[in-house]
C-alpha cells in the first residue's frame, strides 16, 4: 500500500481501511493507481479521493472494469458531475449496474421523477 502513503494517507488511515476490507491486502499499487486515475478523470480532486477511500475502502479491491461499467451507467442516468455524487456517497461504488437498474426502476415505479431518483442516489445508498 505504498501508493496510498505516497498519496497522502496516514498509516492509521491505511490500517483502518485494511481492517474494514480484508481484500485490500491483495490490491496492488498498480490497481490502486488505476482507481485513482479513473476517479481523477471524472473530476475528483485529492480530497474527494481521500474521502471516497476512507469511507469506502472496498472500492480499492473492486474490479476496475466493474467500476468503469458503473460509472457509464451513472452517466447514462444523467449524473452530470459524477465526482460530486461519489464524494457525497462513496458507497455507490459498491453497486453493480444491475443493482443501479433495479433501484432506478423501483423508484420510477414508485412515481419518482428522474431528478428525485438522482437525489435518492446522492443521499440514500449505503451498502
GROMACS .gro file of N, CA and C in nm:
model
  381
    1UNK      N    1   0.081  -0.119   0.000
    1UNK     CA    2   0.000   0.000   0.000
    1UNK      C    3   0.086   0.126   0.000
    2UNK      N    4   0.204   0.113  -0.058
    2UNK     CA    5   0.293   0.228  -0.068
    2UNK      C    6   0.226   0.343  -0.142
    3UNK      N    7   0.146   0.311  -0.242
    3UNK     CA    8   0.081   0.414  -0.322
    3UNK      C    9  -0.010   0.501  -0.235
    4UNK      N   10  -0.076   0.441  -0.139
    4UNK     CA   11  -0.165   0.519  -0.051
    4UNK      C   12  -0.085   0.612   0.039
    5UNK      N   13   0.029   0.566   0.086
    5UNK     CA   14   0.115   0.652   0.169
    5UNK      C   15   0.168   0.768   0.085
    6UNK      N   16   0.210   0.738  -0.036
    6UNK     CA   17   0.260   0.846  -0.124
    6UNK      C   18   0.150   0.943  -0.161
    7UNK      N   19   0.027   0.894  -0.165
    7UNK     CA   20  -0.086   0.978  -0.200
    7UNK      C   21  -0.125   1.072  -0.086
    8UNK      N   22  -0.081   1.038   0.037
    8UNK     CA   23  -0.107   1.126   0.149
    8UNK      C   24  -0.185   1.065   0.264
    9UNK      N   25  -0.216   0.936   0.253
    9UNK     CA   26  -0.288   0.870   0.361
    9UNK      C   27  -0.191   0.839   0.475
   10UNK      N   28  -0.240   0.854   0.597
   10UNK     CA   29  -0.158   0.820   0.713
   10UNK      C   30  -0.157   0.668   0.732
   11UNK      N   31  -0.063   0.621   0.807
   11UNK     CA   32  -0.056   0.478   0.838
   11UNK      C   33  -0.184   0.435   0.909
   12UNK      N   34  -0.234   0.519   0.998
   12UNK     CA   35  -0.357   0.488   1.071
   12UNK      C   36  -0.477   0.477   0.976
   13UNK      N   37  -0.485   0.567   0.879
   13UNK     CA   38  -0.595   0.561   0.781
   13UNK      C   39  -0.586   0.433   0.698
   14UNK      N   40  -0.468   0.398   0.656
   14UNK     CA   41  -0.449   0.276   0.577
   14UNK      C   42  -0.484   0.153   0.661
   15UNK      N   43  -0.442   0.154   0.787
   15UNK     CA   44  -0.475   0.043   0.877
   15UNK      C   45  -0.627   0.031   0.893
   16UNK      N   46  -0.695   0.143   0.910
   16UNK     CA   47  -0.841   0.140   0.923
   16UNK      C   48  -0.907   0.085   0.797
   17UNK      N   49  -0.855   0.125   0.680
   17UNK     CA   50  -0.909   0.074   0.554
   17UNK      C   51  -0.888  -0.076   0.544
   18UNK      N   52  -0.770  -0.122   0.583
   18UNK     CA   53  -0.739  -0.265   0.574
   18UNK      C   54  -0.821  -0.344   0.677
   19UNK      N   55  -0.848  -0.284   0.792
   19UNK     CA   56  -0.933  -0.351   0.891
   19UNK      C   57  -1.076  -0.367   0.839
   20UNK      N   58  -1.121  -0.269   0.761
   20UNK     CA   59  -1.256  -0.275   0.705
   20UNK      C   60  -1.266  -0.368   0.586
   21UNK      N   61  -1.161  -0.375   0.508
   21UNK     CA   62  -1.163  -0.452   0.383
   21UNK      C   63  -1.046  -0.550   0.381
   22UNK      N   64  -1.073  -0.674   0.416
   22UNK     CA   65  -0.969  -0.778   0.419
   22UNK      C   66  -0.904  -0.799   0.282
   23UNK      N   67  -0.978  -0.776   0.176
   23UNK     CA   68  -0.926  -0.798   0.041
   23UNK      C   69  -0.827  -0.691  -0.001
   24UNK      N   70  -0.816  -0.586   0.075
   24UNK     CA   71  -0.726  -0.477   0.040
   24UNK      C   72  -0.580  -0.522   0.038
   25UNK      N   73  -0.550  -0.623   0.117
   25UNK     CA   74  -0.414  -0.677   0.119
   25UNK      C   75  -0.373  -0.730  -0.018
   26UNK      N   76  -0.471  -0.772  -0.097
   26UNK     CA   77  -0.444  -0.831  -0.228
   26UNK      C   78  -0.433  -0.725  -0.339
   27UNK      N   79  -0.477  -0.604  -0.310
   27UNK     CA   80  -0.475  -0.498  -0.411
   27UNK      C   81  -0.332  -0.451  -0.435
   28UNK      N   82  -0.294  -0.444  -0.560
   28UNK     CA   83  -0.160  -0.399  -0.594
   28UNK      C   84  -0.158  -0.247  -0.604
   29UNK      N   85  -0.038  -0.191  -0.595
   29UNK     CA   86  -0.024  -0.047  -0.613
   29UNK      C   87  -0.071  -0.005  -0.752
   30UNK      N   88  -0.046  -0.089  -0.851
   30UNK     CA   89  -0.089  -0.058  -0.988
   30UNK      C   90  -0.241  -0.050  -0.996
   31UNK      N   91  -0.310  -0.140  -0.928
   31UNK     CA   92  -0.456  -0.138  -0.928
   31UNK      C   93  -0.508  -0.012  -0.858
   32UNK      N   94  -0.452   0.017  -0.741
   32UNK     CA   95  -0.494   0.136  -0.666
   32UNK      C   96  -0.470   0.261  -0.749
   33UNK      N   97  -0.357   0.267  -0.817
   33UNK     CA   98  -0.328   0.382  -0.903
   33UNK      C   99  -0.429   0.391  -1.018
   34UNK      N  100  -0.470   0.277  -1.070
   34UNK     CA  101  -0.571   0.277  -1.177
   34UNK      C  102  -0.704   0.333  -1.126
   35UNK      N  103  -0.742   0.298  -1.003
   35UNK     CA  104  -0.865   0.352  -0.944
   35UNK      C  105  -0.850   0.503  -0.923
   36UNK      N  106  -0.735   0.544  -0.871
   36UNK     CA  107  -0.709   0.688  -0.851
   36UNK      C  108  -0.718   0.762  -0.983
   37UNK      N  109  -0.655   0.708  -1.086
   37UNK     CA  110  -0.658   0.774  -1.218
   37UNK      C  111  -0.799   0.782  -1.275
   38UNK      N  112  -0.879   0.677  -1.255
   38UNK     CA  113  -1.017   0.678  -1.302
   38UNK      C  114  -1.096   0.788  -1.230
   39UNK      N  115  -1.083   0.793  -1.099
   39UNK     CA  116  -1.155   0.895  -1.023
   39UNK      C  117  -1.109   1.036  -1.061
   40UNK      N  118  -0.980   1.051  -1.084
   40UNK     CA  119  -0.926   1.181  -1.127
   40UNK      C  120  -0.984   1.220  -1.262
   41UNK      N  121  -0.997   1.124  -1.352
   41UNK     CA  122  -1.051   1.153  -1.486
   41UNK      C  123  -1.197   1.197  -1.479
   42UNK      N  124  -1.265   1.162  -1.369
   42UNK     CA  125  -1.405   1.202  -1.351
   42UNK      C  126  -1.418   1.340  -1.288
   43UNK      N  127  -1.304   1.398  -1.249
   43UNK     CA  128  -1.305   1.530  -1.188
   43UNK      C  129  -1.280   1.529  -1.039
   44UNK      N  130  -1.256   1.411  -0.982
   44UNK     CA  131  -1.228   1.404  -0.838
   44UNK      C  132  -1.093   1.468  -0.809
   45UNK      N  133  -1.091   1.549  -0.706
   45UNK     CA  134  -0.966   1.606  -0.657
   45UNK      C  135  -0.914   1.518  -0.545
   46UNK      N  136  -0.794   1.548  -0.501
   46UNK     CA  137  -0.730   1.466  -0.397
   46UNK      C  138  -0.819   1.450  -0.274
   47UNK      N  139  -0.883   1.558  -0.230
   47UNK     CA  140  -0.967   1.547  -0.110
   47UNK      C  141  -1.090   1.460  -0.134
   48UNK      N  142  -1.143   1.461  -0.258
   48UNK     CA  143  -1.256   1.372  -0.290
   48UNK      C  144  -1.211   1.227  -0.282
   49UNK      N  145  -1.097   1.199  -0.342
   49UNK     CA  146  -1.047   1.062  -0.348
   49UNK      C  147  -1.015   1.011  -0.207
   50UNK      N  148  -0.955   1.097  -0.126
   50UNK     CA  149  -0.924   1.055   0.011
   50UNK      C  150  -1.053   1.027   0.088
   51UNK      N  151  -1.154   1.109   0.068
   51UNK     CA  152  -1.283   1.086   0.133
   51UNK      C  153  -1.345   0.955   0.085
   52UNK      N  154  -1.344   0.932  -0.046
   52UNK     CA  155  -1.401   0.810  -0.102
   52UNK      C  156  -1.333   0.686  -0.044
   53UNK      N  157  -1.200   0.686  -0.042
   53UNK     CA  158  -1.127   0.569   0.007
   53UNK      C  159  -1.145   0.549   0.157
   54UNK      N  160  -1.144   0.659   0.234
   54UNK     CA  161  -1.163   0.647   0.378
   54UNK      C  162  -1.302   0.595   0.413
   55UNK      N  163  -1.402   0.642   0.340
   55UNK     CA  164  -1.540   0.600   0.367
   55UNK      C  165  -1.571   0.462   0.309
   56UNK      N  166  -1.512   0.433   0.195
   56UNK     CA  167  -1.545   0.310   0.123
   56UNK      C  168  -1.418   0.242   0.070
   57UNK      N  169  -1.340   0.179   0.158
   57UNK     CA  170  -1.218   0.115   0.113
   57UNK      C  171  -1.242  -0.006   0.022
   58UNK      N  172  -1.367  -0.050   0.011
   58UNK     CA  173  -1.398  -0.165  -0.073
   58UNK      C  174  -1.376  -0.135  -0.221
   59UNK      N  175  -1.382  -0.008  -0.258
   59UNK     CA  176  -1.359   0.028  -0.398
   59UNK      C  177  -1.215  -0.005  -0.439
   60UNK      N  178  -1.124  -0.008  -0.344
   60UNK     CA  179  -0.984  -0.034  -0.375
   60UNK      C  180  -0.957  -0.179  -0.416
   61UNK      N  181  -1.048  -0.267  -0.383
   61UNK     CA  182  -1.029  -0.408  -0.421
   61UNK      C  183  -1.131  -0.451  -0.527
   62UNK      N  184  -1.209  -0.359  -0.574
   62UNK     CA  185  -1.311  -0.391  -0.674
   62UNK      C  186  -1.249  -0.393  -0.813
   63UNK      N  187  -1.300  -0.480  -0.898
   63UNK     CA  188  -1.252  -0.491  -1.035
   63UNK      C  189  -1.273  -0.358  -1.109
   64UNK      N  190  -1.170  -0.311  -1.172
   64UNK     CA  191  -1.176  -0.180  -1.239
   64UNK      C  192  -1.279  -0.179  -1.351
   65UNK      N  193  -1.297  -0.293  -1.418
   65UNK     CA  194  -1.398  -0.299  -1.525
   65UNK      C  195  -1.538  -0.279  -1.468
   66UNK      N  196  -1.563  -0.333  -1.349
   66UNK     CA  197  -1.694  -0.314  -1.285
   66UNK      C  198  -1.715  -0.168  -1.246
   67UNK      N  199  -1.610  -0.104  -1.198
   67UNK     CA  200  -1.619   0.037  -1.160
   67UNK      C  201  -1.648   0.122  -1.285
   68UNK      N  202  -1.578   0.093  -1.394
   68UNK     CA  203  -1.599   0.168  -1.518
   68UNK      C  204  -1.741   0.148  -1.571
   69UNK      N  205  -1.790   0.025  -1.563
   69UNK     CA  206  -1.928  -0.002  -1.609
   69UNK      C  207  -2.028   0.074  -1.523
   70UNK      N  208  -2.004   0.078  -1.394
   70UNK     CA  209  -2.092   0.152  -1.304
   70UNK      C  210  -2.091   0.301  -1.338
   71UNK      N  211  -1.975   0.355  -1.363
   71UNK     CA  212  -1.963   0.497  -1.398
   71UNK      C  213  -2.042   0.526  -1.527
   72UNK      N  214  -2.027   0.440  -1.626
   72UNK     CA  215  -2.102   0.458  -1.751
   72UNK      C  216  -2.253   0.454  -1.726
   73UNK      N  217  -2.295   0.364  -1.639
   73UNK     CA  218  -2.438   0.353  -1.605
   73UNK      C  219  -2.486   0.482  -1.540
   74UNK      N  220  -2.410   0.535  -1.447
   74UNK     CA  221  -2.448   0.660  -1.380
   74UNK      C  222  -2.452   0.776  -1.480
   75UNK      N  223  -2.359   0.777  -1.572
   75UNK     CA  224  -2.359   0.882  -1.675
   75UNK      C  225  -2.483   0.871  -1.763
   76UNK      N  226  -2.526   0.748  -1.794
   76UNK     CA  227  -2.647   0.728  -1.874
   76UNK      C  228  -2.772   0.777  -1.800
   77UNK      N  229  -2.765   0.777  -1.666
   77UNK     CA  230  -2.877   0.825  -1.586
   77UNK      C  231  -2.868   0.976  -1.564
   78UNK      N  232  -2.777   1.039  -1.637
   78UNK     CA  233  -2.765   1.185  -1.641
   78UNK      C  234  -2.706   1.247  -1.514
   79UNK      N  235  -2.619   1.172  -1.446
   79UNK     CA  236  -2.542   1.234  -1.339
   79UNK      C  237  -2.433   1.316  -1.406
   80UNK      N  238  -2.448   1.446  -1.405
   80UNK     CA  239  -2.358   1.534  -1.479
   80UNK      C  240  -2.220   1.544  -1.417
   81UNK      N  241  -2.213   1.553  -1.287
   81UNK     CA  242  -2.086   1.566  -1.217
   81UNK      C  243  -2.067   1.445  -1.126
   82UNK      N  244  -2.019   1.339  -1.186
   82UNK     CA  245  -2.006   1.212  -1.115
   82UNK      C  246  -1.921   1.228  -0.988
   83UNK      N  247  -1.820   1.311  -0.994
   83UNK     CA  248  -1.732   1.326  -0.878
   83UNK      C  249  -1.808   1.380  -0.757
   84UNK      N  250  -1.911   1.459  -0.779
   84UNK     CA  251  -1.988   1.513  -0.667
   84UNK      C  252  -2.070   1.403  -0.601
   85UNK      N  253  -2.136   1.321  -0.682
   85UNK     CA  254  -2.216   1.213  -0.625
   85UNK      C  255  -2.127   1.110  -0.556
   86UNK      N  256  -2.009   1.083  -0.610
   86UNK     CA  257  -1.920   0.985  -0.548
   86UNK      C  258  -1.861   1.039  -0.419
   87UNK      N  259  -1.836   1.169  -0.414
   87UNK     CA  260  -1.784   1.230  -0.292
   87UNK      C  261  -1.892   1.233  -0.184
   88UNK      N  262  -2.016   1.264  -0.224
   88UNK     CA  263  -2.122   1.271  -0.124
   88UNK      C  264  -2.173   1.132  -0.086
   89UNK      N  265  -2.156   1.034  -0.173
   89UNK     CA  266  -2.199   0.898  -0.140
   89UNK      C  267  -2.103   0.796  -0.202
   90UNK      N  268  -1.988   0.775  -0.139
   90UNK     CA  269  -1.889   0.681  -0.192
   90UNK      C  270  -1.938   0.537  -0.200
   91UNK      N  271  -2.044   0.505  -0.127
   91UNK     CA  272  -2.095   0.368  -0.126
   91UNK      C  273  -2.156   0.328  -0.260
   92UNK      N  274  -2.187   0.426  -0.343
   92UNK     CA  275  -2.238   0.395  -0.477
   92UNK      C  276  -2.140   0.307  -0.554
   93UNK      N  277  -2.013   0.323  -0.524
   93UNK     CA  278  -1.911   0.247  -0.595
   93UNK      C  279  -1.914   0.098  -0.564
   94UNK      N  280  -1.999   0.057  -0.472
   94UNK     CA  281  -2.015  -0.085  -0.440
   94UNK      C  282  -2.125  -0.150  -0.522
   95UNK      N  283  -2.206  -0.068  -0.588
   95UNK     CA  284  -2.319  -0.121  -0.665
   95UNK      C  285  -2.274  -0.182  -0.797
   96UNK      N  286  -2.355  -0.275  -0.845
   96UNK     CA  287  -2.337  -0.327  -0.980
   96UNK      C  288  -2.431  -0.249  -1.072
   97UNK      N  289  -2.411  -0.261  -1.200
   97UNK     CA  290  -2.501  -0.193  -1.293
   97UNK      C  291  -2.643  -0.248  -1.282
   98UNK      N  292  -2.655  -0.376  -1.254
   98UNK     CA  293  -2.788  -0.437  -1.236
   98UNK      C  294  -2.857  -0.378  -1.114
   99UNK      N  295  -2.784  -0.360  -1.007
   99UNK     CA  296  -2.843  -0.301  -0.887
   99UNK      C  297  -2.889  -0.157  -0.913
  100UNK      N  298  -2.810  -0.082  -0.989
  100UNK     CA  299  -2.850   0.055  -1.024
  100UNK      C  300  -2.978   0.051  -1.105
  101UNK      N  301  -2.983  -0.037  -1.204
  101UNK     CA  302  -3.104  -0.050  -1.286
  101UNK      C  303  -3.225  -0.085  -1.200
  102UNK      N  304  -3.207  -0.181  -1.108
  102UNK     CA  305  -3.319  -0.224  -1.023
  102UNK      C  306  -3.367  -0.111  -0.932
  103UNK      N  307  -3.275  -0.038  -0.873
  103UNK     CA  308  -3.312   0.074  -0.786
  103UNK      C  309  -3.384   0.180  -0.867
  104UNK      N  310  -3.328   0.210  -0.984
  104UNK     CA  311  -3.389   0.313  -1.070
  104UNK      C  312  -3.532   0.273  -1.108
  105UNK      N  313  -3.549   0.149  -1.150
  105UNK     CA  314  -3.682   0.101  -1.190
  105UNK      C  315  -3.779   0.104  -1.071
  106UNK      N  316  -3.732   0.058  -0.957
  106UNK     CA  317  -3.817   0.058  -0.837
  106UNK      C  318  -3.865   0.199  -0.803
  107UNK      N  319  -3.774   0.295  -0.806
  107UNK     CA  320  -3.809   0.433  -0.772
  107UNK      C  321  -3.899   0.495  -0.880
  108UNK      N  322  -3.875   0.459  -1.005
  108UNK     CA  323  -3.960   0.508  -1.114
  108UNK      C  324  -4.102   0.452  -1.096
  109UNK      N  325  -4.111   0.323  -1.060
  109UNK     CA  326  -4.240   0.260  -1.037
  109UNK      C  327  -4.314   0.323  -0.918
  110UNK      N  328  -4.239   0.380  -0.825
  110UNK     CA  329  -4.299   0.448  -0.710
  110UNK      C  330  -4.344   0.591  -0.746
  111UNK      N  331  -4.317   0.631  -0.870
  111UNK     CA  332  -4.361   0.762  -0.915
  111UNK      C  333  -4.260   0.874  -0.901
  112UNK      N  334  -4.137   0.839  -0.870
  112UNK     CA  335  -4.034   0.942  -0.855
  112UNK      C  336  -3.991   0.994  -0.993
  113UNK      N  337  -3.958   1.121  -0.999
  113UNK     CA  338  -3.903   1.180  -1.121
  113UNK      C  339  -3.756   1.144  -1.132
  114UNK      N  340  -3.698   1.166  -1.249
  114UNK     CA  341  -3.555   1.139  -1.268
  114UNK      C  342  -3.471   1.219  -1.168
  115UNK      N  343  -3.507   1.344  -1.147
  115UNK     CA  344  -3.434   1.429  -1.052
  115UNK      C  345  -3.444   1.372  -0.910
  116UNK      N  346  -3.561   1.330  -0.870
  116UNK     CA  347  -3.579   1.272  -0.737
  116UNK      C  348  -3.499   1.142  -0.721
  117UNK      N  349  -3.493   1.066  -0.828
  117UNK     CA  350  -3.415   0.941  -0.823
  117UNK      C  351  -3.267   0.973  -0.809
  118UNK      N  352  -3.219   1.070  -0.885
  118UNK     CA  353  -3.077   1.109  -0.872
  118UNK      C  354  -3.050   1.158  -0.730
  119UNK      N  355  -3.140   1.238  -0.673
  119UNK     CA  356  -3.123   1.283  -0.535
  119UNK      C  357  -3.118   1.164  -0.439
  120UNK      N  358  -3.199   1.064  -0.465
  120UNK     CA  359  -3.200   0.943  -0.384
  120UNK      C  360  -3.062   0.878  -0.386
  121UNK      N  361  -3.001   0.869  -0.503
  121UNK     CA  362  -2.869   0.809  -0.514
  121UNK      C  363  -2.764   0.891  -0.438
  122UNK      N  364  -2.778   1.022  -0.438
  122UNK     CA  365  -2.683   1.107  -0.367
  122UNK      C  366  -2.685   1.081  -0.217
  123UNK      N  367  -2.802   1.050  -0.164
  123UNK     CA  368  -2.815   1.050  -0.019
  123UNK      C  369  -2.847   0.917   0.045
  124UNK      N  370  -2.905   0.824  -0.025
  124UNK     CA  371  -2.964   0.709   0.043
  124UNK      C  372  -2.901   0.573   0.017
  125UNK      N  373  -2.808   0.562  -0.070
  125UNK     CA  374  -2.750   0.432  -0.099
  125UNK      C  375  -2.635   0.408  -0.001
  126UNK      N  376  -2.652   0.309   0.085
  126UNK     CA  377  -2.546   0.272   0.177
  126UNK      C  378  -2.536   0.120   0.175
  127UNK      N  379  -2.421   0.074   0.130
  127UNK     CA  380  -2.401  -0.072   0.119
  127UNK      C  381  -2.272  -0.108   0.189
   0.00000   0.00000   0.00000
